[in-house]
Tab-separated table of C-alpha atoms and ligand atoms in Angstrom:
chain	number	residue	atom	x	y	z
A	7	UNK	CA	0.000	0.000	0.000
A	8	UNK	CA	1.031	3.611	-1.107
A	9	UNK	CA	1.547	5.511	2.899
A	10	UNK	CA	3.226	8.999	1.692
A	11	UNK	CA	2.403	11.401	-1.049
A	12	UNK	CA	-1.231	10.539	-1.299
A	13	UNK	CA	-5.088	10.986	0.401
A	14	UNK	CA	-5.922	8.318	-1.917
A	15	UNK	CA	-8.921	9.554	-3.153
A	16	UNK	CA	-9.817	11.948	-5.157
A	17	UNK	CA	-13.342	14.164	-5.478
A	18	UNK	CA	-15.512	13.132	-8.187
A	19	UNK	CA	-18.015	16.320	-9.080
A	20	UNK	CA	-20.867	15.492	-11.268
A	21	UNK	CA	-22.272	19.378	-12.313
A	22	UNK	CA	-25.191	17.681	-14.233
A	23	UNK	CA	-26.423	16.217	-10.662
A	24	UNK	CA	-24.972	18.409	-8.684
A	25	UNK	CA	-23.598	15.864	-6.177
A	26	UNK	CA	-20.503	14.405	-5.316
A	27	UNK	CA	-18.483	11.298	-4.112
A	28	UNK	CA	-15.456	10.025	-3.028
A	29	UNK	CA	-13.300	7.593	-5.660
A	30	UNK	CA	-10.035	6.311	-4.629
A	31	UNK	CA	-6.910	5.527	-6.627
A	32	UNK	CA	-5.939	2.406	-6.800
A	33	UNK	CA	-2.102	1.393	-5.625
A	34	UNK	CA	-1.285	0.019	-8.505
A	35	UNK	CA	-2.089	3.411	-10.147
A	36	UNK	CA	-0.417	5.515	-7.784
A	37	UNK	CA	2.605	2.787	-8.305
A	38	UNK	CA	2.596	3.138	-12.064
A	39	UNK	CA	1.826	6.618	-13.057
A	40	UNK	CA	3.233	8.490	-9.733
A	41	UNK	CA	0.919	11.817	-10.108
A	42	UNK	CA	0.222	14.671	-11.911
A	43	UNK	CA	-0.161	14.561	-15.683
A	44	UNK	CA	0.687	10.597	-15.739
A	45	UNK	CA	-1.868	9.817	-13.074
A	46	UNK	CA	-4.348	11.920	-14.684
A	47	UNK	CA	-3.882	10.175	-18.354
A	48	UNK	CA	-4.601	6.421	-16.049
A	49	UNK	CA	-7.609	7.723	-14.560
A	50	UNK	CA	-9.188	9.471	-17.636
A	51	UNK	CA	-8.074	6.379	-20.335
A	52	UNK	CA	-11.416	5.256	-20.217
A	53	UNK	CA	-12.945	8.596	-20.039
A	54	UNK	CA	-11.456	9.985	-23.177
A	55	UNK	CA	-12.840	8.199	-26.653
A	56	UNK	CA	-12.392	8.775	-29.814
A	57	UNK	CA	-15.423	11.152	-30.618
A	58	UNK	CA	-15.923	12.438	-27.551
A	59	UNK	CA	-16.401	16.455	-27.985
A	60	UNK	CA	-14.221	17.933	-25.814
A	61	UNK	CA	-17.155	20.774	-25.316
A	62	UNK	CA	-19.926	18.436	-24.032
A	63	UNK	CA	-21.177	17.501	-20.538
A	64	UNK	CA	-19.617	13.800	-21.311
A	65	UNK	CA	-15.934	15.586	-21.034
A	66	UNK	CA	-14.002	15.545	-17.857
A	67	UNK	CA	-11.476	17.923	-16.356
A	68	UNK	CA	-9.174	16.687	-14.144
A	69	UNK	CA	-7.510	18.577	-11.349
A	70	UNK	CA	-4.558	16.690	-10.249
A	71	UNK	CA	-1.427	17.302	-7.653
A	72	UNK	CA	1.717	14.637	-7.603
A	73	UNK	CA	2.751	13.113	-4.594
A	74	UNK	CA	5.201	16.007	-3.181
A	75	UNK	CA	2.372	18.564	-3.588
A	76	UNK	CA	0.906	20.011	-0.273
A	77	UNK	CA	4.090	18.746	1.559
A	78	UNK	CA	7.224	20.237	2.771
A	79	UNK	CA	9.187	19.224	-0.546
A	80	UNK	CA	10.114	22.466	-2.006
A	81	UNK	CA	9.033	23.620	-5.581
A	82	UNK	CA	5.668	20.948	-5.315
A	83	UNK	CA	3.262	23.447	-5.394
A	84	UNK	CA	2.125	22.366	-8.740
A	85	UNK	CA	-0.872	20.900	-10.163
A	86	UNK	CA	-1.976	18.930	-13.668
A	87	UNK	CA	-5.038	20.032	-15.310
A	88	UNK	CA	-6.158	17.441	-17.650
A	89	UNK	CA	-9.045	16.189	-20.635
A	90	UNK	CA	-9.548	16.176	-24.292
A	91	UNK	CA	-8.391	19.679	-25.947
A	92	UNK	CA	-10.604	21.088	-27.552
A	93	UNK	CA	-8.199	23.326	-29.263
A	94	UNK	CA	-6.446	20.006	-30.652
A	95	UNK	CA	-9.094	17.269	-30.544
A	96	UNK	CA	-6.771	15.172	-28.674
A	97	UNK	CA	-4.797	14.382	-25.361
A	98	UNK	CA	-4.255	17.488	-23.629
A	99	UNK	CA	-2.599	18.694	-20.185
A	100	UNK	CA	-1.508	22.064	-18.667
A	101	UNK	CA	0.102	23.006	-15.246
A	102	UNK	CA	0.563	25.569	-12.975
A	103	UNK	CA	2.153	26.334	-9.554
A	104	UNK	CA	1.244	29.212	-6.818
A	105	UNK	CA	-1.315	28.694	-3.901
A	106	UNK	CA	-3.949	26.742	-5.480
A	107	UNK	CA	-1.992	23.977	-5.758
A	108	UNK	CA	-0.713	23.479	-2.208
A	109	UNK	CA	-4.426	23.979	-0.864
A	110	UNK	CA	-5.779	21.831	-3.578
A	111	UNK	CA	-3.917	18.935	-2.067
A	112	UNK	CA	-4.877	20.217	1.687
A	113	UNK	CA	-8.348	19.776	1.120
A	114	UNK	CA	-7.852	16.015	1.829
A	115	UNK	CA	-8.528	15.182	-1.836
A	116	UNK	CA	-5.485	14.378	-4.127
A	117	UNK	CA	-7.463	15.964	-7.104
A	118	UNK	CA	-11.079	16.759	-8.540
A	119	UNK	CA	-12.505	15.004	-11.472
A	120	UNK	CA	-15.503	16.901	-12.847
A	121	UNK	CA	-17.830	15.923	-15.427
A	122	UNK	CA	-21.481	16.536	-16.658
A	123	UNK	CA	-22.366	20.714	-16.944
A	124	UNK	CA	-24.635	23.126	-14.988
A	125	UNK	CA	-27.575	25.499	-16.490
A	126	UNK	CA	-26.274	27.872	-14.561
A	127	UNK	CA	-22.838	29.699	-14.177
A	128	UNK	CA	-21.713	28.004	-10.470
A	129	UNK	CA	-18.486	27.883	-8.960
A	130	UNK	CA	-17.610	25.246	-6.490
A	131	UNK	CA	-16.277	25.781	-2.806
A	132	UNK	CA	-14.262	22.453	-2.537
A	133	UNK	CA	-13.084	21.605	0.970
A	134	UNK	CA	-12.422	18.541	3.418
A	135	UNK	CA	-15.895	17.491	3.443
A	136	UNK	CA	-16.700	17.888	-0.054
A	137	UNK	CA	-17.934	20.749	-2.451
A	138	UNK	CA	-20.558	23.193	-1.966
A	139	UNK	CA	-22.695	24.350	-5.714
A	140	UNK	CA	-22.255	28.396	-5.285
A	141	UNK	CA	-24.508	30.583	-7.725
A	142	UNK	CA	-21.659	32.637	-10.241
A	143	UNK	CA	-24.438	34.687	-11.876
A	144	UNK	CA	-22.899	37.620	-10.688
A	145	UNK	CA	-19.455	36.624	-11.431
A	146	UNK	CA	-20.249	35.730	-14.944
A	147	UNK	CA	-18.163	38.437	-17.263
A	148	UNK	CA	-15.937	39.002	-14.776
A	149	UNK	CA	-12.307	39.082	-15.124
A	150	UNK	CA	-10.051	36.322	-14.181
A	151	UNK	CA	-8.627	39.090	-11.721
A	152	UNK	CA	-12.281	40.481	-10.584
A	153	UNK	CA	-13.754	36.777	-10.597
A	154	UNK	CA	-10.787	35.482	-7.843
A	155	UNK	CA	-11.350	38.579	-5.866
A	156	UNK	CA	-15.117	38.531	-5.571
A	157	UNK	CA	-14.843	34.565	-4.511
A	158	UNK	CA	-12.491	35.491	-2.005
A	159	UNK	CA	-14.545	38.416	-0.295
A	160	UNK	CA	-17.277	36.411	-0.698
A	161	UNK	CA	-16.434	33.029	0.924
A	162	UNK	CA	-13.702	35.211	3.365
A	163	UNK	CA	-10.684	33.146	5.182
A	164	UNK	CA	-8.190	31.151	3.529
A	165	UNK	CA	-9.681	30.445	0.014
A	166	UNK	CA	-7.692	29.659	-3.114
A	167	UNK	CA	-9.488	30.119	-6.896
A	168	UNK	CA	-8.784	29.044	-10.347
A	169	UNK	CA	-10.779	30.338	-12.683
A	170	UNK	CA	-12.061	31.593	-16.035
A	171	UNK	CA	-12.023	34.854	-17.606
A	172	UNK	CA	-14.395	36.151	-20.507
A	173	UNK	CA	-12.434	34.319	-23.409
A	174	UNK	CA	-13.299	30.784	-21.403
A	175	UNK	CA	-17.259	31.992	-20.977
A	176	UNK	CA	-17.219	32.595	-24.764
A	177	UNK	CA	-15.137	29.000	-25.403
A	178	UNK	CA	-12.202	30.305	-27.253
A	179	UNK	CA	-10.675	27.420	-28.154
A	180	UNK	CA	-6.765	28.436	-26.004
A	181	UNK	CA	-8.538	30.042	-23.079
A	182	UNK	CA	-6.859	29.379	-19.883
A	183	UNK	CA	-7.190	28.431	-16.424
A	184	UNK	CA	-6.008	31.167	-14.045
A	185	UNK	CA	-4.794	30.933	-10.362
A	186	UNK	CA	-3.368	33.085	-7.466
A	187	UNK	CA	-1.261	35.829	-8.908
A	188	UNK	CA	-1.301	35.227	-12.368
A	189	UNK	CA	-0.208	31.615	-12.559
A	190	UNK	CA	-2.252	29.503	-15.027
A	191	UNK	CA	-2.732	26.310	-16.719
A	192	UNK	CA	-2.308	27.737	-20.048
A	193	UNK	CA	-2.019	25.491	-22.932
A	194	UNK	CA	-5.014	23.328	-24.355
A	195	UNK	CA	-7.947	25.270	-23.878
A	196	UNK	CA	-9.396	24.429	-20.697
A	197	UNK	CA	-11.307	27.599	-20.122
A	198	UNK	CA	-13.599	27.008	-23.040
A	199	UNK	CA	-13.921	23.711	-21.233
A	200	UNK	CA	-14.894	24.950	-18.100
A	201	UNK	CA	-17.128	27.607	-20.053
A	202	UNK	CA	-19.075	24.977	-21.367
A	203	UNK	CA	-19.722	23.443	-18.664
A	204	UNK	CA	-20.842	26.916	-16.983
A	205	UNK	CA	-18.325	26.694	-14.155
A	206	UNK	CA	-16.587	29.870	-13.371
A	207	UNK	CA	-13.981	29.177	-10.984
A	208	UNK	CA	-12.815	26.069	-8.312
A	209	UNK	CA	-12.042	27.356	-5.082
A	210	UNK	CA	-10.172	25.295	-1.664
A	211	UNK	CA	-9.348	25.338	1.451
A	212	UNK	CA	-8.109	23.037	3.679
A	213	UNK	CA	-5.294	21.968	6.273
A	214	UNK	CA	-5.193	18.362	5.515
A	215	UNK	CA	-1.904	17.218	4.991
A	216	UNK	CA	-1.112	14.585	3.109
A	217	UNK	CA	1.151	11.283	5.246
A	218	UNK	CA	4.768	11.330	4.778
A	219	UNK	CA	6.033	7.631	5.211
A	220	UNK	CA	9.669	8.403	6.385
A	221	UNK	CA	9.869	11.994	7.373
A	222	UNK	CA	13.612	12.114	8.092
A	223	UNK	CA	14.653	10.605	4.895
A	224	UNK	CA	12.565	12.985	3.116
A	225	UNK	CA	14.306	15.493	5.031
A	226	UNK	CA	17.663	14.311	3.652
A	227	UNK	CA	16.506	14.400	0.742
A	228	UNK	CA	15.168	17.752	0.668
A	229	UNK	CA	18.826	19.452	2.109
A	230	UNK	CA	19.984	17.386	-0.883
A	231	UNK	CA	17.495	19.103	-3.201
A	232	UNK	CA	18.248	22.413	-1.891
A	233	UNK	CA	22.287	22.193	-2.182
A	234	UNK	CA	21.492	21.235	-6.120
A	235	UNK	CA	19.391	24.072	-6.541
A	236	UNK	CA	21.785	26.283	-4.731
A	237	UNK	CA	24.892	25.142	-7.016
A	238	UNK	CA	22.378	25.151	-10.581
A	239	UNK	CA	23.298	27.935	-12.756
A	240	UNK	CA	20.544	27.785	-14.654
A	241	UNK	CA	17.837	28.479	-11.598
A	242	UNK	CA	20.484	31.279	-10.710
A	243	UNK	CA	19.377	32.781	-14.292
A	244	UNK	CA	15.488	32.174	-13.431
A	245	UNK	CA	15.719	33.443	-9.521
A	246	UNK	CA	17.551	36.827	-10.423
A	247	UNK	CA	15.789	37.172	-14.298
A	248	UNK	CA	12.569	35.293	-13.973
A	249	UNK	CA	12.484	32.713	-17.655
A	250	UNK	CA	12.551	36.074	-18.740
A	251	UNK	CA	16.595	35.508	-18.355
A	252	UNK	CA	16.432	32.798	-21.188
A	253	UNK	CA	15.619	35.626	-23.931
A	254	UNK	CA	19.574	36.835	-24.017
A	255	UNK	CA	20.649	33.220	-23.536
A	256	UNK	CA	18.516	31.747	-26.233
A	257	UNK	CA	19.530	34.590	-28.303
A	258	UNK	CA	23.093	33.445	-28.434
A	259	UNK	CA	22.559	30.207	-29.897
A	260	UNK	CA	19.759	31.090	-32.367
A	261	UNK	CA	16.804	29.605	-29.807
A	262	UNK	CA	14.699	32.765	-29.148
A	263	UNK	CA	12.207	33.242	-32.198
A	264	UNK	CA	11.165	36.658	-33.237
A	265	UNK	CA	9.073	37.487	-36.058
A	266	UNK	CA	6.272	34.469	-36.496
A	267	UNK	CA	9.342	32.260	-36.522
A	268	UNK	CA	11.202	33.516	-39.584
A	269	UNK	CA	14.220	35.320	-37.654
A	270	UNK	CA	16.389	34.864	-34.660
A	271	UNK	CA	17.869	38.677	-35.383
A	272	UNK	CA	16.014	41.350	-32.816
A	273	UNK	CA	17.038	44.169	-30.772
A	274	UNK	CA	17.960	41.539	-28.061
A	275	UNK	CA	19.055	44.075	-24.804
A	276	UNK	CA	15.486	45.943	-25.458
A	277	UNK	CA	13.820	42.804	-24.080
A	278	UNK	CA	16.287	41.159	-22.275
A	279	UNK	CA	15.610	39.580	-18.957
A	280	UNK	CA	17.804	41.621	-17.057
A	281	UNK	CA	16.240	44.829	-18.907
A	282	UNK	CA	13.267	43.498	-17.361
A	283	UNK	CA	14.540	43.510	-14.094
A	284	UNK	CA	16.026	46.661	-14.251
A	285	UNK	CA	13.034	48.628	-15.033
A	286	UNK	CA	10.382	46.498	-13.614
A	287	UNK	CA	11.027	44.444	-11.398
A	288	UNK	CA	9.169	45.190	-8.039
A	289	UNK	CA	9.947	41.983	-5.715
A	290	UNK	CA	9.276	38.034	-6.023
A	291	UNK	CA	5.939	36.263	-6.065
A	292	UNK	CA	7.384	32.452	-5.553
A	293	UNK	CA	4.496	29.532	-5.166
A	294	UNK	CA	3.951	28.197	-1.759
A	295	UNK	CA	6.870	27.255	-0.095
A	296	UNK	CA	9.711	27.731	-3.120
A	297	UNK	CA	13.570	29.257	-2.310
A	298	UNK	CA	13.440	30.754	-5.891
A	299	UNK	CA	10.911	32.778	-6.485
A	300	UNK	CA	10.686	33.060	-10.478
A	301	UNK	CA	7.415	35.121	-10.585
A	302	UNK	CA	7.847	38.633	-10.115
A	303	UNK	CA	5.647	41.454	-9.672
A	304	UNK	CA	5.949	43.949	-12.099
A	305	UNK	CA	5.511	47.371	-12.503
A	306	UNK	CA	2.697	48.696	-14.542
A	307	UNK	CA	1.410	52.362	-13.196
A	308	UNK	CA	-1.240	52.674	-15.670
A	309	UNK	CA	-4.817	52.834	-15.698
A	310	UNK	CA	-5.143	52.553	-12.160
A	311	UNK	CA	-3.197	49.776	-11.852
A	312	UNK	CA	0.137	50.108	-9.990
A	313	UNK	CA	1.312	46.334	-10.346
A	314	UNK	CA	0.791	43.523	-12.322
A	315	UNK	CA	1.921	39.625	-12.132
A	316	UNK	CA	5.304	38.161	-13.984
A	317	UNK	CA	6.510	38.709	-17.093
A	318	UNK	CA	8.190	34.873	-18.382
A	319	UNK	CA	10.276	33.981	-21.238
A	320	UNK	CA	7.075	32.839	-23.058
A	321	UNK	CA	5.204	35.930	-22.594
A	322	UNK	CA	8.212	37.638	-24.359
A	323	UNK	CA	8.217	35.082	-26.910
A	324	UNK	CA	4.888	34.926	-27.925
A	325	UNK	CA	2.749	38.202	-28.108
A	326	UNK	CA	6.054	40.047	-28.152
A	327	UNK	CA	8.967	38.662	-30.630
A	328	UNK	CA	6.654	36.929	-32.490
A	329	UNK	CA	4.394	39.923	-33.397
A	330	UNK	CA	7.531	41.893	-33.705
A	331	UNK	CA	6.924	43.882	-30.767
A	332	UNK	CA	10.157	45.350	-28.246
A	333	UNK	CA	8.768	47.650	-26.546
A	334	UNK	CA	8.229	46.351	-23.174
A	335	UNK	CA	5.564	48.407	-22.081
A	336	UNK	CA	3.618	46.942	-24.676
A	337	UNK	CA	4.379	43.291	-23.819
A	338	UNK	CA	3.648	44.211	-19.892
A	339	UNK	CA	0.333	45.310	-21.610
A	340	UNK	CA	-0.403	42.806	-23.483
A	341	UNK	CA	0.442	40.225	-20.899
A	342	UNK	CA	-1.457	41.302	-18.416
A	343	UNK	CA	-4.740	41.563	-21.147
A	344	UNK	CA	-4.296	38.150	-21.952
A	345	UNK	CA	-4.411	37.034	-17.764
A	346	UNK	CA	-7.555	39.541	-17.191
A	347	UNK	CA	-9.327	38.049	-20.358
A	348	UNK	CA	-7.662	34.273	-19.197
A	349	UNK	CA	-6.439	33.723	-22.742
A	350	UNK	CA	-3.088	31.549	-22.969
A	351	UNK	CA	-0.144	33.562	-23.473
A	352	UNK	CA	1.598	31.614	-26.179
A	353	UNK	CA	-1.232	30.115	-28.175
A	354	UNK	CA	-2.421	33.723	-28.272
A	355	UNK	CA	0.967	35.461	-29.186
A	356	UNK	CA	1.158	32.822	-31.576
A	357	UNK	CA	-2.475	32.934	-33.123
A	358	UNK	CA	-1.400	36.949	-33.518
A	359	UNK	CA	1.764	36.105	-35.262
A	360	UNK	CA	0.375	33.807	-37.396
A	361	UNK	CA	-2.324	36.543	-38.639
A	362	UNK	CA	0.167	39.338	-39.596
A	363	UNK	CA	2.103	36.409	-41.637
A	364	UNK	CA	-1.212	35.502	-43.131
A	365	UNK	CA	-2.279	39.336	-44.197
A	366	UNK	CA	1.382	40.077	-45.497
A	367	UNK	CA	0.582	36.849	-47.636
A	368	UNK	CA	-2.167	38.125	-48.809
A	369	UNK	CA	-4.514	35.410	-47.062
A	370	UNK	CA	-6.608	37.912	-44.728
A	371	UNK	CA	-7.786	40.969	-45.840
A	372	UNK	CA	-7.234	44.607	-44.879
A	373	UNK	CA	-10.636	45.065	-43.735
A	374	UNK	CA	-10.166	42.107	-41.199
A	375	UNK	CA	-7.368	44.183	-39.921
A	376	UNK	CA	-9.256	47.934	-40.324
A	377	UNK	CA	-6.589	48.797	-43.131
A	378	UNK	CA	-4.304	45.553	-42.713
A	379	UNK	CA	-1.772	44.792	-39.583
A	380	UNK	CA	2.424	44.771	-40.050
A	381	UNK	CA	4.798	43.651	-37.405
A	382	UNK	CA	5.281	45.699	-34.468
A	383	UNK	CA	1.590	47.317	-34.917
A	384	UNK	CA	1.181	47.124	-30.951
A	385	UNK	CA	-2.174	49.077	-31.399
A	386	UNK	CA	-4.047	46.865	-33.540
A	387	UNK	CA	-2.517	43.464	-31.501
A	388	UNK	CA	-3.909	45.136	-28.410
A	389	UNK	CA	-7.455	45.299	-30.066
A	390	UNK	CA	-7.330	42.193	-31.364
A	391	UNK	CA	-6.616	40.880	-27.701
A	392	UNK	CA	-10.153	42.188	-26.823
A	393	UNK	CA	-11.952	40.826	-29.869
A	394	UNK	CA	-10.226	37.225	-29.801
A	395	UNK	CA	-11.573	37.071	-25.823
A	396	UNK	CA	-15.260	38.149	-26.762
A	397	UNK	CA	-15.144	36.726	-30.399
A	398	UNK	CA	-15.819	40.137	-32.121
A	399	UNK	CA	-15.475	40.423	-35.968
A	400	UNK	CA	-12.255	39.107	-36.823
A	401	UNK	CA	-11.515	37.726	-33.470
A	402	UNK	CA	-14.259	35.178	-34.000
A	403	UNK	CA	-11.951	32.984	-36.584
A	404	UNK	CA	-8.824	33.790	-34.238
A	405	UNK	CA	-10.319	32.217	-31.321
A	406	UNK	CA	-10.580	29.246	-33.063
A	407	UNK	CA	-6.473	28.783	-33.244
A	408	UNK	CA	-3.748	28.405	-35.962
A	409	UNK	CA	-5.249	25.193	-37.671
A	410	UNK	CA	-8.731	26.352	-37.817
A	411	UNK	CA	-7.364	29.705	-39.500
A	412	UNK	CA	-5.448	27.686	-41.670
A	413	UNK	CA	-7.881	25.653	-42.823
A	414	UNK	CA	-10.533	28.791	-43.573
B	523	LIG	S1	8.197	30.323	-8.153
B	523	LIG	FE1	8.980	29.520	-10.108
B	523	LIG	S2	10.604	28.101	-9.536
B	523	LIG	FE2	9.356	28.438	-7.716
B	523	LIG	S3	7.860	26.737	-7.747
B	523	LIG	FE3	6.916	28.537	-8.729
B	523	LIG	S4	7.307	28.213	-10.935
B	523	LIG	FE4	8.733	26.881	-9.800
């Protein structure tokens, strides 16, 4: 029998019913797939067929920590979000780290698996003795930022969210999962899954630890851990730079794409990590219990808003290189849009990318584009943030992702 790591069970949700039970994991699982994304794909195989539409009540979504999470095991604040994509049709999994992860595990449950869908926009209070079916009416709309803030003055106390934004309510097809200060389960489209099912936001609580089997060795083992990390150069790079720090390093060798893919060349230092830091760089936001502390809060001092959450390597990548844009204001800007509207940061930069390529081809129009779109056009990108989220005009094809485009 499995005695560390694990609760054993995880919390199956059915929004249809609106009731719940207990399911454990079997040994043998927890044996042969360990946690996280490999656990997940064992417990879904039989879930996830052929033609099942990812966007139907039959679809799960599995929330899923690994055996560390919740524990005293630094850097395990992590969890696996997992189900058919329906921005790919098949297998998909995202992660993400902060808060939500640590009390996702503390609620006693190892994960949630949720299937069926509401009438109703709900979010669910999940904590050690089960799930309460809360009314998101209100919430519906909201911003990923607005939606975790409301929950939390709403339920008051320790609470933890992840949740959807507009662009998951209106099922764009990369929406994201957003937790805690900007951390989300980006890739795959689990927002529009979520949206579907009319379920803004998972929220826990707990204090329910999960058993440690041999506490000492584990603490050996974590000293271990910690030397390594202390003598690693490359979480040196990530703990003063954020990823951001990758962008020069990348750069060097050819590895850091600008221009949908078709140059390495860019005014490098403009959007280097340590540019970053210099100018923006307030202090770090690390996930629970973490010596590094890659996320970092950023400056912003605009429209009200005086800071916003970390700036990573992809974020520079995607909506920034890609679309030819250095300025890092704009990046900050259009970073933080794509969080507030809980659209992934890469498929999105990428979708972008992929659309001034297209016009320059002379596959999209200039009216798409009110009078066409050219690398760089910060402006327009910003704009087209907005319309991908709420699938306005042109932003209606975009939300559907680079194949989907490609095949129009
Ligand atoms: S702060 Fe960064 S390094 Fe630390 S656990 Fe979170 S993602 Fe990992």
């Amino acid at each position: 029998m499995v005695v560390g790591g694990f609760h054993g069970k995880i919390l199956q949700v059915n929004l249809s019913r609106k009731n719940f039970s207990k399911v454990e994991i079997k040994d043998s699982e927890i044996r042969s797939f360990i946690g996280g994304t490999g656990l997940a794909a064992s417990i879904l195989y039989d879930y996830l067929t052929l033609d099942l539409n990812p966007l139907s009540p039959e679809a799960p979504l599995l929330f899923l920590t690994g055996p560390f999470t919740g524990t005293i095991v630094p850097l395990s604040s992590r969890y696996a979000l997992a189900g058919k994509s329906p921005l790919t049709g098949l297998w998909g999994e995202s992660t993400s780290g902060g808060y939500f992860p640590f009390f996702l595990k503390q609620t006693g449950y190892d994960g949630i698996l949720i299937i069926g869908s509401l009438e109703k926009p709900t979010y669910l209070l999940v904590g050690e003795d089960g799930v309460e079916f809360r009314d998101a009416s209100h919430l519906w709309g909201f911003s990923t930022y607005e939606t975790m803030d409301a929950i939390k003055r709403e339920v008051g106390g320790k609470v933890y969210v992840a949740c959807i934004g507009p662009a998951g309510e209106n099922l764009v097809k990369y929406s994201c999962v957003l937790n805690d200060n900007g951390r989300a389960a980006g890739r795959c489209g689990f927002g529009a899954v979520m949206g579907f099912k009319k379920l803004k936001a998972v929220a826990v609580y707990g204090s329910r630890k999960p058993p440690i089997a041999k506490i000492d060795d584990l603490k050996g083992h974590i000293d271990l851990a910690l030397n390594e990390i202390k003598l690693n150069p490359f979480i040196h790079l990530i703990k003063e730079y954020s990823p951001a720090g990758y962008v020069s390093v990348g750069y060097g060798f050819g590895d850091t794409p600008a221009y949908y893919f078709s140059s390495t060349i860019f005014p490098m230092i403009k959007v280097s990590g340590r540019t970053l830091k210099l100018n923006y760089y307030v202090k770090d936001e690390p996930c629970a219990g973490c010596p590094i502390g890659c996320g970092k809060k950023i400056l912003y001092g605009k429209n009200g808003i005086e800071y916003v959450d970390t700036v990573g390597y992809e974020a520079l990548i995607s909506p920034g290189l890609l679309c030819g844009i250095f300025s890092l204001d704009d990046i900050i800007k259009i970073h933080h849009l794509c969080n507030v509207y809980g659209l992934d940061i890469i498929s999105t930069g990428v979708v972008l990318a992929f659309s001034i390529y297209l016009y320059k081809e002379g596959f999209l129009a200039d009216k798409e584009f009110n009078g066409g779109i050219d690398y760089g056009d910060s402006g327009k990108i910003i704009s087209l943030i907005e319309k991908i989220a709420k699938r306005v005009d042109i932003g209606d094809l975009l939300a559907e992702g680079v194949k989907n485009i490609g095949l129009r």
